[in-house]
XYZ file of N, CA and C in Angstrom:
798
model
N 0.427 13.227 1.760
C 1.212 12.482 2.741
C 2.353 13.332 3.273
N 3.020 14.050 2.358
C 4.145 14.893 2.763
C 3.748 15.979 3.738
N 2.592 16.599 3.503
C 2.134 17.679 4.380
C 1.767 17.191 5.772
N 1.443 15.915 5.896
C 1.074 15.382 7.210
C 2.274 14.855 7.981
N 3.459 14.835 7.364
C 4.659 14.322 8.024
C 5.488 15.459 8.624
N 6.241 15.117 9.649
C 7.182 16.058 10.256
C 8.553 15.396 10.311
N 9.548 16.177 10.639
C 10.892 15.613 10.756
C 10.970 14.566 11.854
N 10.069 14.651 12.848
C 10.043 13.667 13.935
C 9.712 12.267 13.423
N 8.905 12.198 12.355
C 8.563 10.895 11.777
C 9.809 10.201 11.242
N 10.724 10.970 10.667
C 11.952 10.391 10.118
C 12.942 10.055 11.239
N 12.951 10.860 12.284
C 13.808 10.566 13.435
C 13.378 9.263 14.086
N 12.069 9.024 14.113
C 11.536 7.810 14.726
C 12.040 6.560 14.014
N 12.220 6.646 12.684
C 12.738 5.502 11.925
C 14.134 5.142 12.402
N 14.969 6.164 12.649
C 16.341 5.908 13.102
C 16.375 5.333 14.512
N 15.329 5.607 15.304
C 15.271 5.086 16.666
C 14.774 3.646 16.713
N 14.007 3.249 15.678
C 13.452 1.884 15.634
C 13.768 1.253 14.272
N 15.035 1.174 13.914
C 15.373 0.735 12.551
C 15.036 -0.715 12.251
N 15.154 -1.597 13.243
C 14.984 -3.032 12.975
C 13.546 -3.388 12.583
N 12.511 -3.079 13.423
C 11.149 -3.436 13.012
C 10.690 -2.706 11.757
N 11.151 -1.460 11.572
C 10.783 -0.702 10.370
C 11.388 -1.349 9.124
N 12.665 -1.695 9.205
C 13.346 -2.329 8.070
C 12.736 -3.693 7.768
N 12.462 -4.485 8.820
C 11.887 -5.814 8.619
C 10.487 -5.727 8.005
N 9.687 -4.778 8.466
C 8.350 -4.594 7.899
C 8.400 -4.182 6.442
N 9.363 -3.332 6.091
C 9.512 -2.883 4.713
C 9.986 -4.015 3.812
N 10.946 -4.803 4.303
C 11.423 -5.961 3.546
C 10.282 -6.952 3.323
N 9.495 -7.195 4.373
C 8.356 -8.114 4.248
C 7.388 -7.635 3.178
N 7.139 -6.334 3.155
C 6.223 -5.768 2.167
C 6.733 -6.013 0.751
N 7.998 -5.716 0.503
C 8.539 -5.807 -0.857
C 8.921 -7.229 -1.272
N 8.878 -8.165 -0.336
C 9.098 -9.574 -0.683
C 7.765 -10.291 -0.863
N 6.855 -10.110 0.089
C 5.604 -10.866 0.100
C 4.662 -10.456 -1.027
N 4.366 -9.164 -1.164
C 3.339 -8.742 -2.121
C 3.749 -8.940 -3.586
N 4.965 -8.603 -3.999
C 5.352 -8.891 -5.388
C 5.399 -10.385 -5.686
N 5.905 -11.185 -4.728
C 5.975 -12.634 -4.915
C 4.579 -13.240 -5.044
N 3.659 -12.786 -4.203
C 2.280 -13.257 -4.288
C 1.662 -12.907 -5.636
N 1.905 -11.688 -6.099
C 1.346 -11.250 -7.379
C 1.839 -12.145 -8.515
N 3.133 -12.401 -8.546
C 3.725 -13.251 -9.580
C 3.163 -14.666 -9.508
N 3.049 -15.211 -8.301
C 2.542 -16.565 -8.113
C 1.073 -16.673 -8.548
N 0.264 -15.693 -8.199
C -1.152 -15.708 -8.582
C -1.320 -15.610 -10.096
N -0.439 -14.869 -10.755
C -0.486 -14.799 -12.222
C -0.231 -16.173 -12.833
N 0.680 -16.924 -12.243
C 0.964 -18.281 -12.725
C -0.215 -19.216 -12.450
N -0.757 -19.162 -11.252
C -1.843 -20.066 -10.863
C -3.092 -19.832 -11.706
N -3.420 -18.549 -11.947
C -4.637 -18.216 -12.691
C -4.383 -18.025 -14.194
N -3.151 -18.278 -14.632
C -2.778 -18.199 -16.049
C -3.073 -16.818 -16.649
N -2.763 -15.781 -15.893
C -2.941 -14.424 -16.412
C -1.821 -14.099 -17.394
N -2.145 -13.298 -18.394
C -1.175 -12.971 -19.422
C -1.171 -11.467 -19.707
N -0.158 -11.035 -20.431
C -0.096 -9.685 -20.976
C -0.276 -8.577 -19.965
N -1.066 -7.567 -20.373
C -1.243 -6.365 -19.560
C -1.938 -6.656 -18.241
N -2.830 -7.651 -18.225
C -3.530 -7.995 -16.982
C -2.554 -8.511 -15.939
N -1.672 -9.430 -16.357
C -0.661 -9.965 -15.439
C 0.279 -8.860 -14.982
N 0.689 -8.010 -15.921
C 1.582 -6.898 -15.582
C 0.920 -5.958 -14.578
N -0.390 -5.748 -14.723
C -1.115 -4.881 -13.804
C -1.189 -5.446 -12.401
N -1.357 -6.776 -12.288
C -1.384 -7.427 -10.979
C -0.021 -7.306 -10.303
N 1.044 -7.544 -11.077
C 2.396 -7.439 -10.526
C 2.740 -5.987 -10.200
N 2.235 -5.055 -11.001
C 2.477 -3.633 -10.747
C 1.915 -3.209 -9.398
N 0.668 -3.554 -9.129
C 0.083 -3.158 -7.843
C 0.767 -3.893 -6.694
N 1.242 -5.109 -6.961
C 1.966 -5.846 -5.931
C 3.335 -5.275 -5.629
N 3.883 -4.504 -6.570
C 5.215 -3.927 -6.405
C 5.186 -2.505 -5.862
N 3.995 -1.954 -5.677
C 3.862 -0.584 -5.164
C 4.196 -0.526 -3.677
N 4.519 0.650 -3.172
C 4.725 0.804 -1.720
C 3.413 0.628 -0.981
N 3.472 0.602 0.337
C 2.252 0.397 1.122
C 1.329 1.605 1.003
N 0.035 1.361 1.141
C -0.952 2.419 0.970
C -1.123 3.284 2.207
N -1.516 4.522 1.992
C -1.719 5.449 3.114
C -2.912 5.034 3.977
N -3.825 4.240 3.417
C -4.982 3.782 4.197
C -4.567 2.854 5.330
N -3.382 2.253 5.215
C -2.954 1.284 6.230
C -2.815 1.919 7.607
N -2.360 3.165 7.656
C -2.199 3.825 8.951
C -3.556 4.071 9.618
N -4.582 4.337 8.790
C -5.937 4.503 9.327
C -6.425 3.186 9.911
N -6.199 2.095 9.180
C -6.635 0.776 9.650
C -5.882 0.365 10.918
N -4.587 0.682 10.970
C -3.795 0.372 12.164
C -4.340 1.122 13.368
N -4.711 2.378 13.168
C -5.280 3.185 14.252
C -6.612 2.607 14.727
N -7.491 2.267 13.778
C -8.812 1.753 14.133
C -8.739 0.404 14.835
N -7.708 -0.387 14.525
C -7.588 -1.721 15.122
C -6.833 -1.714 16.439
N -6.285 -0.558 16.833
C -5.484 -0.498 18.052
C -4.048 -0.917 17.814
N -3.589 -0.788 16.570
C -2.227 -1.165 16.224
C -1.221 -0.066 16.515
N 0.039 -0.370 16.246
C 1.135 0.581 16.463
C 1.198 1.526 15.262
N 0.516 2.669 15.371
C 0.427 3.616 14.261
C 1.796 4.195 13.916
N 2.621 4.447 14.933
C 3.952 5.009 14.697
C 4.793 4.060 13.839
N 4.749 2.775 14.146
C 5.480 1.791 13.355
C 4.900 1.712 11.950
N 3.588 1.740 11.856
C 2.917 1.689 10.555
C 3.359 2.842 9.661
N 3.317 4.050 10.203
C 3.696 5.233 9.427
C 5.173 5.177 9.040
N 6.016 4.672 9.930
C 7.450 4.579 9.640
C 7.718 3.624 8.478
N 7.052 2.479 8.476
C 7.203 1.531 7.371
C 6.653 2.136 6.085
N 5.553 2.832 6.220
C 4.934 3.496 5.069
C 5.882 4.510 4.440
N 6.536 5.296 5.275
C 7.489 6.293 4.772
C 8.652 5.614 4.057
N 9.253 4.613 4.700
C 10.427 3.956 4.125
C 10.086 3.236 2.826
N 8.972 2.510 2.792
C 8.595 1.805 1.570
C 8.301 2.777 0.435
N 7.745 3.934 0.781
C 7.447 4.950 -0.233
C 8.723 5.578 -0.781
N 9.670 5.878 0.099
C 10.935 6.474 -0.352
C 11.754 5.494 -1.193
N 11.570 4.198 -0.958
C 12.284 3.177 -1.738
C 11.583 2.848 -3.058
N 10.355 3.314 -3.214
C 9.541 2.957 -4.379
C 10.203 3.260 -5.732
N 10.883 4.413 -5.903
C 11.491 4.671 -7.214
C 12.490 3.608 -7.653
N 13.120 2.951 -6.698
C 14.076 1.880 -7.029
C 13.386 0.527 -7.078
N 12.578 0.230 -6.072
C 11.989 -1.098 -5.953
C 10.944 -1.375 -7.023
N 10.122 -0.396 -7.340
C 9.028 -0.632 -8.274
C 9.529 -1.012 -9.673
N 10.402 -0.221 -10.308
C 10.905 -0.637 -11.630
C 11.745 -1.904 -11.589
N 12.485 -2.107 -10.489
C 13.300 -3.312 -10.367
C 12.416 -4.560 -10.314
N 11.413 -4.542 -9.462
C 10.521 -5.692 -9.329
C 9.730 -5.938 -10.606
N 9.270 -4.879 -11.231
C 8.522 -5.032 -12.478
C 9.395 -5.633 -13.576
N 10.638 -5.183 -13.667
C 11.547 -5.709 -14.694
C 11.783 -7.204 -14.503
N 11.933 -7.621 -13.243
C 12.227 -9.027 -12.952
C 10.984 -9.903 -13.084
N 9.857 -9.446 -12.555
C 8.666 -10.292 -12.461
C 7.680 -10.122 -13.619
N 7.620 -8.932 -14.214
C 6.623 -8.672 -15.264
C 7.230 -8.518 -16.650
N 8.555 -8.592 -16.754
C 9.202 -8.415 -18.043
C 8.773 -9.426 -19.087
N 8.340 -10.606 -18.661
C 7.898 -11.641 -19.594
C 6.515 -11.350 -20.169
N 5.761 -10.460 -19.526
C 4.408 -10.171 -19.967
C 4.302 -8.890 -20.799
N 5.181 -7.939 -20.520
C 5.059 -6.635 -21.167
C 6.401 -5.906 -21.087
N 6.661 -5.029 -22.027
C 7.902 -4.243 -22.003
C 7.853 -3.263 -20.840
N 8.904 -3.260 -20.018
C 8.939 -2.425 -18.819
C 9.942 -1.285 -19.011
N 9.469 -0.039 -19.095
C 10.378 1.111 -19.222
C 10.954 1.486 -17.857
N 11.961 0.744 -17.405
C 12.460 0.867 -16.027
C 12.916 2.283 -15.690
N 13.688 2.906 -16.575
C 14.199 4.247 -16.291
C 13.065 5.260 -16.190
N 12.113 5.187 -17.106
C 10.971 6.108 -17.074
C 10.142 5.908 -15.815
N 9.972 4.643 -15.407
C 9.233 4.358 -14.173
C 9.965 4.921 -12.964
N 11.285 4.774 -12.954
C 12.089 5.313 -11.855
C 11.901 6.826 -11.745
N 12.018 7.517 -12.872
C 11.921 8.980 -12.867
C 10.505 9.440 -12.502
N 9.503 8.748 -13.032
C 8.118 9.132 -12.735
C 7.780 8.900 -11.269
N 8.188 7.747 -10.733
C 7.912 7.456 -9.323
C 8.625 8.453 -8.423
N 9.843 8.823 -8.809
C 10.593 9.833 -8.055
C 9.832 11.156 -8.056
N 9.327 11.526 -9.230
C 8.634 12.804 -9.376
C 7.252 12.781 -8.727
N 6.538 11.660 -8.851
C 5.168 11.573 -8.348
C 5.122 11.363 -6.841
N 6.104 10.635 -6.309
C 6.045 10.218 -4.902
C 7.041 10.947 -4.010
N 8.323 10.822 -4.339
C 9.363 11.292 -3.423
C 9.447 12.814 -3.365
N 9.474 13.468 -4.510
C 9.607 14.931 -4.536
C 8.455 15.612 -3.788
N 7.191 15.233 -4.022
C 6.106 15.861 -3.262
C 6.195 15.627 -1.757
N 6.680 14.435 -1.363
C 6.821 14.165 0.069
C 7.853 15.104 0.686
N 8.988 15.266 0.011
C 10.037 16.156 0.518
C 9.521 17.590 0.604
N 8.834 18.037 -0.447
C 8.278 19.395 -0.446
C 7.234 19.553 0.659
N 6.398 18.525 0.837
C 5.373 18.581 1.877
C 5.969 18.689 3.260
N 7.029 17.913 3.515
C 7.696 17.958 4.819
C 8.310 19.327 5.057
N 8.940 19.892 4.033
C 9.552 21.220 4.166
C 8.498 22.288 4.450
N 7.377 22.220 3.736
C 6.304 23.192 3.955
C 5.744 23.051 5.373
N 5.551 21.788 5.795
C 5.035 21.553 7.148
C 6.013 22.055 8.201
N 7.301 21.888 7.944
C 8.329 22.301 8.903
C 8.363 23.811 9.077
N 8.267 24.537 7.963
C 8.415 25.999 8.011
C 7.097 26.745 8.174
N 5.991 26.121 7.753
C 4.703 26.830 7.807
C 3.634 26.011 8.512
N 4.054 25.153 9.447
C 3.133 24.219 10.104
C 1.873 24.849 10.642
N 2.002 25.912 11.442
C 0.839 26.528 12.072
C -0.056 27.238 11.058
N 0.564 27.806 10.025
C -0.203 28.562 9.033
C -1.044 27.655 8.135
N -0.613 26.426 7.952
C -1.340 25.527 7.054
C -2.056 24.412 7.816
N -2.203 24.589 9.134
C -2.838 23.543 9.961
C -4.228 23.185 9.454
N -4.988 24.177 9.044
C -6.352 23.925 8.559
C -6.325 23.113 7.265
N -5.346 23.407 6.419
C -5.231 22.685 5.148
C -4.838 21.235 5.389
N -3.935 21.007 6.347
C -3.474 19.649 6.651
C -4.640 18.763 7.079
N -5.591 19.334 7.825
C -6.747 18.558 8.267
C -7.598 18.076 7.094
N -7.516 18.798 5.970
C -8.303 18.433 4.796
C -7.599 17.416 3.904
N -6.322 17.122 4.189
C -5.542 16.252 3.319
C -6.141 14.851 3.130
N -6.624 14.196 4.198
C -7.237 12.873 3.988
C -8.419 12.917 3.024
N -9.259 13.955 3.159
C -10.409 14.100 2.274
C -9.951 14.343 0.837
N -8.962 15.218 0.674
C -8.436 15.511 -0.661
C -7.846 14.250 -1.293
N -7.148 13.454 -0.480
C -6.562 12.203 -0.984
C -7.640 11.253 -1.473
N -8.718 11.111 -0.703
C -9.793 10.208 -1.089
C -10.471 10.672 -2.374
N -10.672 11.984 -2.501
C -11.271 12.526 -3.723
C -10.360 12.257 -4.923
N -9.059 12.448 -4.730
C -8.108 12.199 -5.811
C -8.132 10.733 -6.236
N -8.196 9.822 -5.259
C -8.253 8.391 -5.575
C -9.531 8.064 -6.342
N -10.657 8.662 -5.945
C -11.917 8.436 -6.660
C -11.833 8.936 -8.099
N -11.144 10.054 -8.300
C -10.971 10.583 -9.660
C -10.115 9.638 -10.500
N -9.075 9.075 -9.892
C -8.225 8.116 -10.606
C -9.029 6.875 -10.977
N -9.830 6.376 -10.028
C -10.681 5.216 -10.308
C -11.640 5.530 -11.453
N -12.219 6.733 -11.422
C -13.127 7.142 -12.493
C -12.442 7.179 -13.841
N -11.197 7.666 -13.863
C -10.437 7.732 -15.117
C -10.144 6.340 -15.656
N -9.797 5.413 -14.763
C -9.501 4.042 -15.183
C -10.751 3.359 -15.713
N -11.867 3.506 -14.997
C -13.126 2.901 -15.441
C -13.540 3.472 -16.794
N -13.386 4.781 -16.969
C -13.738 5.418 -18.231
C -12.884 4.899 -19.381
N -11.586 4.724 -19.134
C -10.681 4.249 -20.181
C -10.901 2.780 -20.517
N -11.516 2.032 -19.593
C -11.719 0.592 -19.787
C -13.192 0.214 -19.859
N -14.052 1.172 -20.188
C -15.486 0.903 -20.129
C -15.917 -0.262 -21.019
N -15.175 -0.501 -22.112
C -15.544 -1.583 -23.027
C -15.016 -2.938 -22.571
N -14.029 -2.931 -21.693
C -13.379 -4.191 -21.301
C -13.499 -4.532 -19.823
N -14.071 -3.630 -19.038
C -13.978 -3.794 -17.596
C -14.851 -4.940 -17.058
N -15.865 -5.357 -17.833
C -16.722 -6.438 -17.364
C -16.646 -7.673 -18.267
N -15.527 -7.856 -18.926
C -15.330 -9.037 -19.755
C -14.959 -10.234 -18.877
N -14.986 -11.429 -19.473
C -14.650 -12.643 -18.725
C -13.217 -12.594 -18.216
N -12.302 -12.064 -19.047
C -10.890 -11.986 -18.653
C -10.703 -11.043 -17.473
N -11.425 -9.931 -17.497
C -11.310 -8.955 -16.420
C -11.950 -9.473 -15.135
N -13.039 -10.230 -15.278
C -13.720 -10.775 -14.097
C -12.790 -11.655 -13.283
N -11.837 -12.302 -13.948
C -10.888 -13.169 -13.250
C -9.957 -12.368 -12.349
N -9.789 -11.081 -12.668
C -8.898 -10.230 -11.876
C -9.459 -10.016 -10.470
N -10.775 -10.018 -10.336
C -11.398 -9.735 -9.036
C -10.985 -10.744 -7.966
N -11.154 -12.066 -8.197
C -10.690 -13.008 -7.169
C -9.176 -12.988 -6.972
N -8.435 -12.698 -8.034
C -6.975 -12.613 -7.909
C -6.593 -11.482 -6.967
N -7.203 -10.318 -7.161
C -6.914 -9.151 -6.315
C -7.326 -9.418 -4.872
N -8.476 -10.029 -4.689
C -8.945 -10.333 -3.333
C -7.997 -11.301 -2.627
N -7.581 -12.353 -3.334
C -6.635 -13.311 -2.766
C -5.295 -12.661 -2.468
N -4.859 -11.804 -3.373
C -3.594 -11.091 -3.205
C -3.586 -10.316 -1.893
N -4.629 -9.557 -1.682
C -4.745 -8.734 -0.482
C -4.863 -9.586 0.784
N -5.729 -10.599 0.760
C -5.967 -11.427 1.937
C -4.749 -12.278 2.291
N -4.074 -12.803 1.274
C -2.848 -13.566 1.525
C -1.749 -12.648 2.056
N -1.762 -11.390 1.596
C -0.798 -10.410 2.107
C -0.991 -10.170 3.594
N -2.261 -10.008 4.008
C -2.559 -9.878 5.441
C -2.049 -11.097 6.206
N -2.387 -12.289 5.700
C -2.067 -13.533 6.406
C -0.563 -13.723 6.559
N 0.181 -13.518 5.472
C 1.627 -13.707 5.527
C 2.304 -12.596 6.325
N 1.757 -11.379 6.243
C 2.298 -10.286 7.050
C 2.125 -10.562 8.535
N 0.949 -11.064 8.896
C 0.681 -11.407 10.298
C 1.579 -12.563 10.750
N 1.722 -13.581 9.890
C 2.568 -14.734 10.230
C 4.024 -14.300 10.411
N 4.463 -13.365 9.560
C 5.834 -12.856 9.659
C 6.040 -12.129 10.985
N 5.079 -11.277 11.363
C 5.182 -10.535 12.624
C 5.129 -11.480 13.821
N 4.305 -12.527 13.730
C 4.232 -13.540 14.781
C 5.566 -14.263 14.928
N 6.167 -14.579 13.783
C 7.441 -15.293 13.772
C 8.527 -14.489 14.468
N 8.416 -13.158 14.394
C 9.391 -12.275 15.038
C 9.078 -12.056 16.522
N 7.961 -12.642 16.992
C 7.529 -12.506 18.392
C 7.294 -11.041 18.777
N 6.709 -10.280 17.859
C 6.379 -8.885 18.149
C 5.100 -8.806 18.973
N 4.907 -7.687 19.647
C 3.692 -7.477 20.431
C 2.491 -7.306 19.498
N 1.292 -7.475 20.053
C 0.080 -7.419 19.236
C -0.071 -6.119 18.441
N 0.172 -4.935 19.010
C 0.057 -3.710 18.208
C 1.000 -3.690 17.010
N 2.223 -4.218 17.186
C 3.178 -4.264 16.078
C 2.736 -5.290 15.026
N 2.141 -6.386 15.472
C 1.628 -7.392 14.531
C 0.558 -6.786 13.632
N -0.315 -5.989 14.226
C -1.377 -5.350 13.447
C -0.793 -4.381 12.426
N 0.177 -3.585 12.867
C 0.787 -2.596 11.967
C 1.438 -3.265 10.759
N 2.215 -4.306 10.994
C 2.906 -4.984 9.902
C 1.916 -5.713 9.000
N 0.858 -6.266 9.586
C -0.175 -6.929 8.781
C -0.762 -5.973 7.762
N -1.143 -4.780 8.209
C -1.733 -3.805 7.285
C -0.695 -3.231 6.319
N 0.534 -3.051 6.787
C 1.566 -2.497 5.920
C 1.955 -3.465 4.805
N 1.881 -4.747 5.088
C 2.192 -5.741 4.055
C 1.026 -5.882 3.077
N -0.183 -5.969 3.595
C -1.335 -6.299 2.755
C -1.956 -5.163 1.974
N -1.687 -3.912 2.338
C -2.321 -2.772 1.671
C -1.309 -2.053 0.783
N -1.742 -1.705 -0.425
C -0.848 -1.126 -1.422
C -1.245 0.305 -1.783
N -0.281 1.058 -2.309
C -0.580 2.381 -2.868
C -1.117 2.150 -4.281
N -2.339 1.639 -4.336
C -2.935 1.238 -5.607
C -3.208 2.424 -6.534
N -3.397 3.614 -5.970
C -3.595 4.792 -6.817
C -2.325 5.095 -7.615
N -1.160 4.876 -7.014
C 0.100 5.021 -7.738
C 0.187 3.987 -8.848
N -0.216 2.741 -8.532
C -0.200 1.695 -9.540
C -1.081 2.026 -10.728
N -2.282 2.541 -10.454
C -3.199 2.898 -11.542
C -2.642 4.046 -12.377
N -2.036 5.024 -11.709
C -1.464 6.174 -12.415
C -0.341 5.747 -13.354
N 0.576 4.920 -12.862
C 1.699 4.462 -13.679
C 1.234 3.547 -14.805
N 0.226 2.720 -14.524
C -0.297 1.821 -15.558
C -0.904 2.609 -16.705
N -1.655 3.658 -16.384
C -2.275 4.492 -17.414
C -1.225 5.240 -18.229
N -0.117 5.589 -17.592
C 0.900 6.394 -18.248
C 1.847 5.568 -19.121
N 2.228 4.379 -18.638
C 3.276 3.622 -19.328
C 2.814 2.315 -19.968
N 1.632 1.834 -19.606
C 1.121 0.603 -20.187
C -0.244 0.877 -20.804
N -0.914 -0.160 -21.227
C -2.255 0.010 -21.783
C -3.247 0.185 -20.641
N -4.409 0.834 -20.903
C -5.375 1.069 -19.821
C -5.791 -0.188 -19.066
N -5.807 -1.330 -19.751
C -6.212 -2.582 -19.106
C -5.317 -2.926 -17.914
N -4.061 -2.494 -17.966
C -3.121 -2.793 -16.874
C -3.478 -2.048 -15.596
N -4.333 -1.031 -15.691
C -4.725 -0.256 -14.509
C -5.903 -0.880 -13.764
N -6.569 -1.858 -14.374
C -7.751 -2.458 -13.751
C -7.426 -3.137 -12.419
N -6.350 -3.962 -12.311
C -6.049 -4.575 -11.013
C -5.837 -3.552 -9.901
N -5.145 -2.458 -10.193
C -4.926 -1.421 -9.183
C -6.236 -0.777 -8.755
N -7.132 -0.576 -9.728
C -8.425 0.040 -9.422
C -9.258 -0.859 -8.514
N -9.315 -2.145 -8.843
C -10.061 -3.095 -8.019
C -9.430 -3.205 -6.637
N -8.095 -3.249 -6.603
C -7.381 -3.329 -5.329
C -7.711 -2.119 -4.463
N -7.766 -0.940 -5.056
C -8.037 0.290 -4.310
C -9.386 0.222 -3.604
N -10.371 -0.354 -4.271
C -11.700 -0.484 -3.674
C -11.707 -1.593 -2.627
N -11.157 -2.745 -2.995
C -11.250 -3.925 -2.144
C -10.463 -3.787 -0.843
N -9.212 -3.263 -0.907
C -8.404 -3.264 0.316
C -8.965 -2.332 1.384
N -9.734 -1.327 0.976
C -10.385 -0.480 1.973
C -11.551 -1.211 2.639
N -12.234 -2.072 1.872
C -13.326 -2.869 2.439
C -12.762 -3.918 3.391
N -11.785 -4.685 2.901
C -11.212 -5.752 3.733
C -10.484 -5.182 4.948
N -9.793 -4.056 4.764
C -9.078 -3.428 5.871
C -10.021 -2.947 6.956
N -11.158 -2.397 6.541
C -12.150 -1.924 7.514
C -12.736 -3.086 8.303
N -13.022 -4.192 7.602
C -13.583 -5.372 8.276
C -12.572 -5.953 9.257
N -11.311 -6.096 8.805
C -10.281 -6.676 9.665
C -10.004 -5.786 10.877
N -9.906 -4.480 10.667
C -9.622 -3.579 11.779
C -10.751 -3.587 12.805
N -11.993 -3.660 12.333
C -13.137 -3.711 13.238
C -13.137 -5.016 14.042
N -12.890 -6.135 13.364
C -12.848 -7.423 14.059
C -11.716 -7.447 15.068
N -10.558 -6.943 14.646
C -9.379 -6.956 15.500
C -9.589 -6.095 16.746
N -10.235 -4.954 16.546
C -10.485 -4.051 17.669
C -11.340 -4.721 18.731
N -12.311 -5.511 18.281
C -13.244 -6.159 19.213
C -12.735 -7.482 19.764
N -11.665 -8.013 19.173
C -11.148 -9.310 19.617
C -9.690 -9.253 20.055
N -9.154 -8.049 20.207
C -7.766 -7.922 20.631
C -7.644 -8.279 22.102
N -6.422 -8.599 22.502
C -6.170 -8.996 23.895
C -6.516 -7.875 24.860
N -6.159 -6.644 24.524
C -6.412 -5.506 25.412
C -7.914 -5.262 25.577
N -8.660 -5.417 24.469
C -10.101 -5.190 24.530
C -10.783 -6.275 25.363
N -10.353 -7.515 25.166
C -10.941 -8.618 25.934
C -10.618 -8.473 27.425
N -9.412 -7.981 27.713
C -9.022 -7.786 29.117
C -9.886 -6.716 29.774
N -10.155 -5.623 29.019
C -10.994 -4.538 29.540
C -12.421 -5.027 29.822
N -12.919 -5.901 28.964
C -14.286 -6.409 29.124
C -14.395 -7.290 30.372
N -13.291 -8.002 30.652
C -13.291 -8.853 31.854
C -13.273 -8.000 33.117
């Protein structure tokens, strides 16, 4: 992500602070709250509940910008919210977990803060610096970044499945699947309703919808494996697979049913 960003991306945030800030607030209010509520409704306990809340507390996923592009959304706004939510992750993630998941599992807030800082923020800063000073020399490498990211996510999913091979298809784990699906779909719905309430244009509505509903689930799985039991990584793993499926379906439908597309057809 860092290698694909430029200083212009950060300047853009300062030029459009209100929609970026509102989209980021919506993300960190809606998704963690939904995760906590779904744990109560489905009576999830222990590491499973903590895993659902963990993925709900993560910053928005990098796949959201792809979905925003495919749907005809405001990609610039999407990327700006993505950057801000990611930079806030070292503070927001341990804070939300301590408040919402502390009843289910011990939360090492300081360790989570330091790890998220090291895993997310430091690489982004280094990536931006490298892109700034060596942009033309590494242009070919930057084009490969999406592919490298997808391979890395698949490796993380493989590690989680391997660590949970004895428990991944149990009755308790099966309940996580509808919870994760509802979490993601309700995130889309509430994100869209929030953008509608603000009377934003259709491209901005699409961007905020994807930014609210899609999570950096690979980060959630990584932190779950490191600081909790492997079972806590299952919700993030399922979310990683599901949100790409649902995002692709929604972006395709939106592209074919958007106001601009319908106007062109007329």
